[in-house]
């Protein structure tokens, strides 16, 4: 059966652990190579990846492009608006057609149903490059960054600030799989997806949703946030005012552990969800997270092709 990567649960705890270990190995193995060089023993030689974007992207686009190239393959990047998909061709027909040309497809879209439908109709692996519901590739890169920073995932105390959005949903899913503790400090009406919270709690994760940002920050190992207005959402002064108490400031970081990390998937909006001085501080690992999109996604691709052993 083909392997799709639509959410972290598709790989499960053993798959995610294997992906993260593989990414650490691959990253170390090419330490001094130029970025455009193909890996030694590249494992996806002659494989082609198609990427479809219905929303803007810098990191996902560039990192997936380099991921498949470093593995020896090639990529094709398409904006949905210039495809027939943008004029009403169905996801099903798009899946059938692209499956005849390429070996894997990555989709960034709005409704999660679309990536599910693409996976259902494609005969090649499909990867979720962000939907309104989740962003599993981002959270793989983030967990890789935590491990690199010496933070064992199990038992870690992570505090999420602001909107319970797609990135937060995948973080909750990761908490269930990797057994870290998660406090989400957010205003009423901005809660994450109920199903993700319930599922993570059902497998034993400690997930707390609270209103008090100082309580969430106190003794945290990691403080994480993201934009208050995700792509496709309407911006308004009302939302900004509601979110302002959840801004990550120097005072918030001072409540966390001394060796805490500040994490953000980027793009950041300094002066809104985080102040510039925190982005520039000793705590910040935001560019490591961005780099690790590349390394994590190489291993996600390898997992999709059954090249990574897991239980
Ligand atoms: N973090 C992230 O997914 O960035 P892009 O929107 O630039 O791809
Ligand atoms: N939550 C953000 C993430 C961007 C990478 C969005 O969906 O716009």
Coordinates of C-alpha atoms and ligand atoms in Angstrom, one line a residue:
X1 CA 0.0 0.0 0.0
X2 CA 1.3 3.5 -0.8
X3 CA 2.2 5.8 2.1
X4 CA 0.6 9.2 2.2
X5 CA 1.7 11.8 4.7
X6 CA -1.4 13.9 5.4
X7 CA -1.0 14.1 9.2
X8 CA 1.5 12.9 11.7
X9 CA -0.7 9.9 12.7
X10 CA -0.1 8.5 9.2
X11 CA 3.4 7.7 10.3
X12 CA 2.6 7.0 14.0
X13 CA 5.0 7.3 16.8
X14 CA 7.4 4.8 15.4
X15 CA 7.3 6.3 12.0
X16 CA 7.9 9.8 13.3
X17 CA 10.7 8.6 15.5
X18 CA 12.3 6.9 12.5
X19 CA 11.9 10.0 10.3
X20 CA 13.5 12.2 12.9
X21 CA 16.5 9.8 13.4
X22 CA 16.9 9.5 9.6
X23 CA 16.9 13.3 9.3
X24 CA 19.6 13.6 11.9
X25 CA 21.7 11.1 10.1
X26 CA 21.2 12.6 6.6
X27 CA 21.9 16.1 7.9
X28 CA 25.1 15.0 9.5
X29 CA 26.2 13.0 6.5
X30 CA 26.2 16.0 4.2
X31 CA 27.5 18.6 6.6
X32 CA 30.2 20.2 4.4
X33 CA 28.6 19.8 1.1
X34 CA 27.4 22.7 -1.0
X35 CA 23.6 23.0 -0.7
X36 CA 23.1 22.0 -4.4
X37 CA 25.1 18.8 -4.1
X38 CA 23.4 15.5 -4.2
X39 CA 23.7 13.3 -1.1
X40 CA 26.2 10.4 -1.1
X41 CA 24.1 7.3 -1.6
X42 CA 21.2 9.4 -2.7
X43 CA 18.1 7.3 -2.4
X44 CA 15.5 8.9 -4.7
X45 CA 17.6 9.2 -7.9
X46 CA 15.4 9.7 -10.9
X47 CA 12.3 10.3 -8.7
X48 CA 10.1 13.3 -9.6
X49 CA 8.0 15.3 -7.1
X50 CA 5.2 17.6 -8.2
X51 CA 4.2 20.4 -5.9
X52 CA 0.9 22.3 -6.1
X53 CA 0.4 25.6 -4.3
X54 CA -3.0 27.1 -3.7
X55 CA -1.5 29.4 -1.1
X56 CA 1.7 31.4 -0.8
X57 CA 4.9 29.8 0.4
X58 CA 8.6 30.5 0.8
X59 CA 10.0 27.7 3.1
X60 CA 7.8 24.8 1.9
X61 CA 8.4 25.6 -1.7
X62 CA 12.2 26.1 -1.5
X63 CA 12.8 23.3 1.0
X64 CA 10.8 20.6 -0.8
X65 CA 12.5 21.6 -4.0
X66 CA 16.0 21.2 -2.5
X67 CA 14.8 18.0 -0.6
X68 CA 14.0 16.0 -3.7
X69 CA 17.1 17.4 -5.5
X70 CA 19.5 16.4 -2.7
X71 CA 18.0 13.0 -2.8
X72 CA 18.8 12.8 -6.5
X73 CA 15.4 13.5 -7.9
X74 CA 13.7 16.4 -9.7
X75 CA 10.8 18.7 -8.9
X76 CA 7.9 20.5 -10.7
X77 CA 6.3 23.5 -8.9
X78 CA 2.8 24.5 -10.0
X79 CA 0.6 27.3 -8.7
X80 CA -3.0 26.1 -8.7
X81 CA -4.2 29.4 -10.2
X82 CA -2.3 28.7 -13.4
X83 CA -3.4 25.0 -13.6
X84 CA -6.7 23.7 -14.9
X85 CA -7.4 22.9 -11.3
X86 CA -7.8 26.7 -10.8
X87 CA -10.5 26.6 -13.6
X88 CA -12.5 23.8 -12.1
X89 CA -10.7 20.6 -13.2
X90 CA -11.4 18.1 -10.4
X91 CA -8.9 17.0 -7.8
X92 CA -9.6 13.4 -8.9
X93 CA -8.6 14.0 -12.5
X94 CA -5.6 16.1 -11.4
X95 CA -4.5 13.1 -9.2
X96 CA -4.9 10.6 -12.1
X97 CA -3.0 12.8 -14.5
X98 CA -0.1 13.8 -12.2
X99 CA 0.3 10.2 -11.1
X100 CA 1.3 9.4 -14.7
X101 CA 4.1 11.9 -14.7
X102 CA 5.6 12.0 -11.2
X103 CA 6.4 9.7 -8.3
X104 CA 5.0 11.8 -5.5
X105 CA 2.8 14.9 -5.1
X106 CA 2.8 17.6 -2.4
X107 CA -0.2 19.9 -2.0
X108 CA -0.6 23.2 -0.1
X109 CA -4.3 24.0 0.0
X110 CA -7.2 25.4 2.1
X111 CA -9.7 22.6 2.9
X112 CA -8.1 19.5 4.3
X113 CA -10.6 17.4 2.2
X114 CA -8.7 18.4 -0.9
X115 CA -5.5 16.7 0.2
X116 CA -7.4 13.7 1.3
X117 CA -9.1 13.5 -2.0
X118 CA -5.8 13.9 -3.9
X119 CA -4.4 11.1 -1.8
X120 CA -7.4 8.9 -2.5
X121 CA -7.2 9.3 -6.2
X122 CA -3.5 9.4 -6.8
X123 CA -1.5 6.2 -7.2
X124 CA 1.6 7.9 -5.9
X125 CA 2.3 9.1 -2.3
X126 CA 0.7 12.5 -1.4
X127 CA 2.2 14.9 1.2
X128 CA 0.3 17.6 3.0
X129 CA 2.3 20.9 2.6
X130 CA -0.2 22.8 4.8
X131 CA -4.0 22.9 4.9
X132 CA -6.3 25.0 7.1
X133 CA -6.4 22.0 9.4
X134 CA -2.8 20.9 9.8
X135 CA 0.9 21.4 9.0
X136 CA 2.7 18.1 9.8
X137 CA 5.9 18.8 7.9
X138 CA 6.4 21.9 10.0
X139 CA 6.1 20.1 13.2
X140 CA 8.5 17.4 12.1
X141 CA 11.1 20.1 11.4
X142 CA 10.3 21.7 14.8
X143 CA 10.8 18.4 16.7
X144 CA 14.1 17.9 14.8
X145 CA 15.1 21.3 16.0
X146 CA 14.2 20.5 19.6
X147 CA 16.2 17.3 19.6
X148 CA 19.2 19.1 18.1
X149 CA 18.9 21.6 20.9
X150 CA 19.2 18.8 23.4
X151 CA 15.6 18.6 24.3
X152 CA 14.3 15.0 24.6
X153 CA 10.7 15.1 23.5
X154 CA 9.1 12.9 26.1
X155 CA 8.0 15.0 29.1
X156 CA 9.0 18.3 27.6
X157 CA 6.8 21.3 28.6
X158 CA 5.8 23.2 25.5
X159 CA 3.6 26.4 25.7
X160 CA 1.8 27.6 22.6
X161 CA 0.6 31.2 22.4
X162 CA -2.1 32.8 20.3
X163 CA -4.3 31.1 17.7
X164 CA -5.2 27.4 17.9
X165 CA -4.5 27.1 14.1
X166 CA -3.2 24.4 11.7
X167 CA 0.3 24.5 13.2
X168 CA -1.1 24.2 16.7
X169 CA -3.3 21.2 15.6
X170 CA -0.2 19.3 14.3
X171 CA 1.7 20.2 17.5
X172 CA -1.2 18.7 19.5
X173 CA -1.0 15.6 17.4
X174 CA 2.7 15.4 18.0
X175 CA 2.2 15.7 21.8
X176 CA 0.0 12.6 21.6
X177 CA 2.6 10.6 19.6
X178 CA 5.8 11.8 21.3
X179 CA 4.4 12.3 24.8
X180 CA 5.3 15.9 25.6
X181 CA 3.1 18.2 27.7
X182 CA 1.4 21.1 25.9
X183 CA -0.3 24.2 27.4
X184 CA -2.1 26.4 24.9
X185 CA -2.7 30.0 26.1
X186 CA -5.3 31.5 23.8
X187 CA -8.4 33.7 23.8
X188 CA -11.9 32.3 23.7
X189 CA -13.0 31.5 20.2
X190 CA -9.5 30.6 19.0
X191 CA -9.4 27.0 20.3
X192 CA -7.6 24.3 18.3
X193 CA -9.6 21.5 16.6
X194 CA -11.5 19.6 19.2
X195 CA -10.8 16.2 17.5
X196 CA -7.0 16.7 17.7
X197 CA -7.2 17.6 21.4
X198 CA -9.4 14.6 22.2
X199 CA -7.3 12.2 20.3
X200 CA -4.1 13.4 22.0
X201 CA -5.7 13.2 25.4
X202 CA -7.0 9.7 24.6
X203 CA -3.5 8.4 24.1
X204 CA -2.3 10.0 27.4
X205 CA -1.0 13.4 26.4
X206 CA -1.4 16.3 28.9
X207 CA -3.0 19.1 26.8
X208 CA -4.2 22.2 28.7
X209 CA -6.1 25.0 27.2
X210 CA -5.9 28.1 29.4
X211 CA -6.4 31.9 29.2
X212 CA -3.5 33.0 31.4
X213 CA -0.3 33.6 29.3
X214 CA 2.0 34.0 32.4
X215 CA 0.9 30.6 33.7
X216 CA 1.6 29.0 30.4
X217 CA 5.1 30.5 30.2
X218 CA 6.2 29.7 33.7
X219 CA 9.0 27.1 33.6
X220 CA 8.3 26.2 30.0
X221 CA 11.0 24.4 28.0
X222 CA 9.7 25.9 24.8
X223 CA 7.5 28.9 23.9
X224 CA 6.0 28.7 20.5
X225 CA 3.7 30.9 18.5
X226 CA 2.5 31.6 15.0
X227 CA 0.7 34.3 13.1
X228 CA -2.6 35.5 14.6
X229 CA -4.2 35.5 11.1
X230 CA -3.5 32.5 8.9
X231 CA -3.6 32.5 5.1
X232 CA -7.2 32.7 4.0
X233 CA -8.5 34.2 7.3
X234 CA -9.8 37.8 7.6
X235 CA -7.6 40.2 9.4
X236 CA -9.2 42.8 11.7
X237 CA -8.4 45.2 14.5
X238 CA -10.7 43.2 16.7
X239 CA -8.7 40.1 16.3
X240 CA -5.4 41.9 17.0
X241 CA -6.9 43.4 20.2
X242 CA -8.1 40.0 21.3
X243 CA -4.7 38.4 20.7
X244 CA -2.5 41.2 22.1
X245 CA -2.4 39.7 25.7
X246 CA -0.9 36.6 24.0
X247 CA 2.1 38.4 22.4
X248 CA 5.4 36.7 23.2
X249 CA 7.5 39.4 24.9
X250 CA 10.8 39.5 26.8
X251 CA 8.7 39.3 30.0
X252 CA 7.0 36.1 28.8
X253 CA 10.4 34.6 27.9
X254 CA 11.8 35.5 31.3
X255 CA 9.2 33.3 32.9
X256 CA 10.3 30.3 31.0
X257 CA 13.3 28.1 31.9
X258 CA 16.8 29.7 31.4
X259 CA 17.6 27.4 28.6
X260 CA 14.1 27.7 27.0
X261 CA 13.7 28.0 23.2
X262 CA 11.5 30.4 21.3
X263 CA 10.0 28.8 18.2
X264 CA 8.0 30.1 15.3
X265 CA 7.3 28.4 12.0
X266 CA 7.7 31.8 10.1
X267 CA 6.8 34.1 8.5
X268 CA 6.8 36.2 11.7
X269 CA 4.9 39.5 12.2
X270 CA 7.1 41.4 14.7
X271 CA 5.1 43.6 16.9
X272 CA 2.1 41.3 16.7
X273 CA 2.5 37.6 17.9
X274 CA 6.1 38.2 18.9
X275 CA 8.3 41.2 19.5
X276 CA 11.5 41.7 17.5
X277 CA 13.8 41.5 20.5
X278 CA 12.5 37.9 21.2
X279 CA 13.1 36.9 17.6
X280 CA 16.6 38.2 17.9
X281 CA 17.2 36.8 21.4
X282 CA 19.4 33.9 22.5
X283 CA 16.2 31.9 22.9
X284 CA 15.3 32.1 19.2
X285 CA 15.8 29.1 16.9
X286 CA 13.5 30.2 14.2
X287 CA 16.1 29.9 11.4
X288 CA 17.1 26.4 12.5
X289 CA 13.5 25.5 12.3
X290 CA 13.4 26.8 8.7
X291 CA 16.6 25.0 7.8
X292 CA 15.2 21.8 9.3
X293 CA 12.2 21.8 7.0
X294 CA 14.7 20.6 4.3
X295 CA 16.2 17.9 6.4
X296 CA 12.9 16.6 7.9
X297 CA 11.2 16.6 4.5
X298 CA 13.9 14.5 2.9
X299 CA 13.1 11.8 5.5
X300 CA 9.4 12.3 5.1
X301 CA 9.9 11.6 1.4
X302 CA 12.0 8.6 2.2
X303 CA 9.3 7.3 4.6
X304 CA 6.7 7.7 1.8
X305 CA 8.8 5.5 -0.4
X306 CA 9.3 2.8 2.3
X307 CA 13.0 3.6 2.6
X308 CA 12.9 4.0 6.4
X309 CA 12.5 1.1 8.7
X310 CA 9.9 1.5 11.4
X311 CA 7.7 -0.9 13.4
Ligands
LIG1 N1 6.5 27.7 7.7 C1 6.1 27.7 6.4 O1 5.3 26.7 6.0 O2 6.5 28.6 5.6 P1 6.0 29.0 4.1 O3 4.6 29.4 4.2 O4 6.9 30.0 3.7 O5 6.1 27.7 3.3
LIG2 N1 -0.8 29.3 10.3 C1 0.0 29.8 9.2 C2 1.2 29.1 8.9 C3 2.0 29.6 7.8 C4 3.2 28.7 7.5 C5 -1.0 29.9 8.0 O1 -1.7 28.9 7.7 O2 -1.0 30.9 7.3

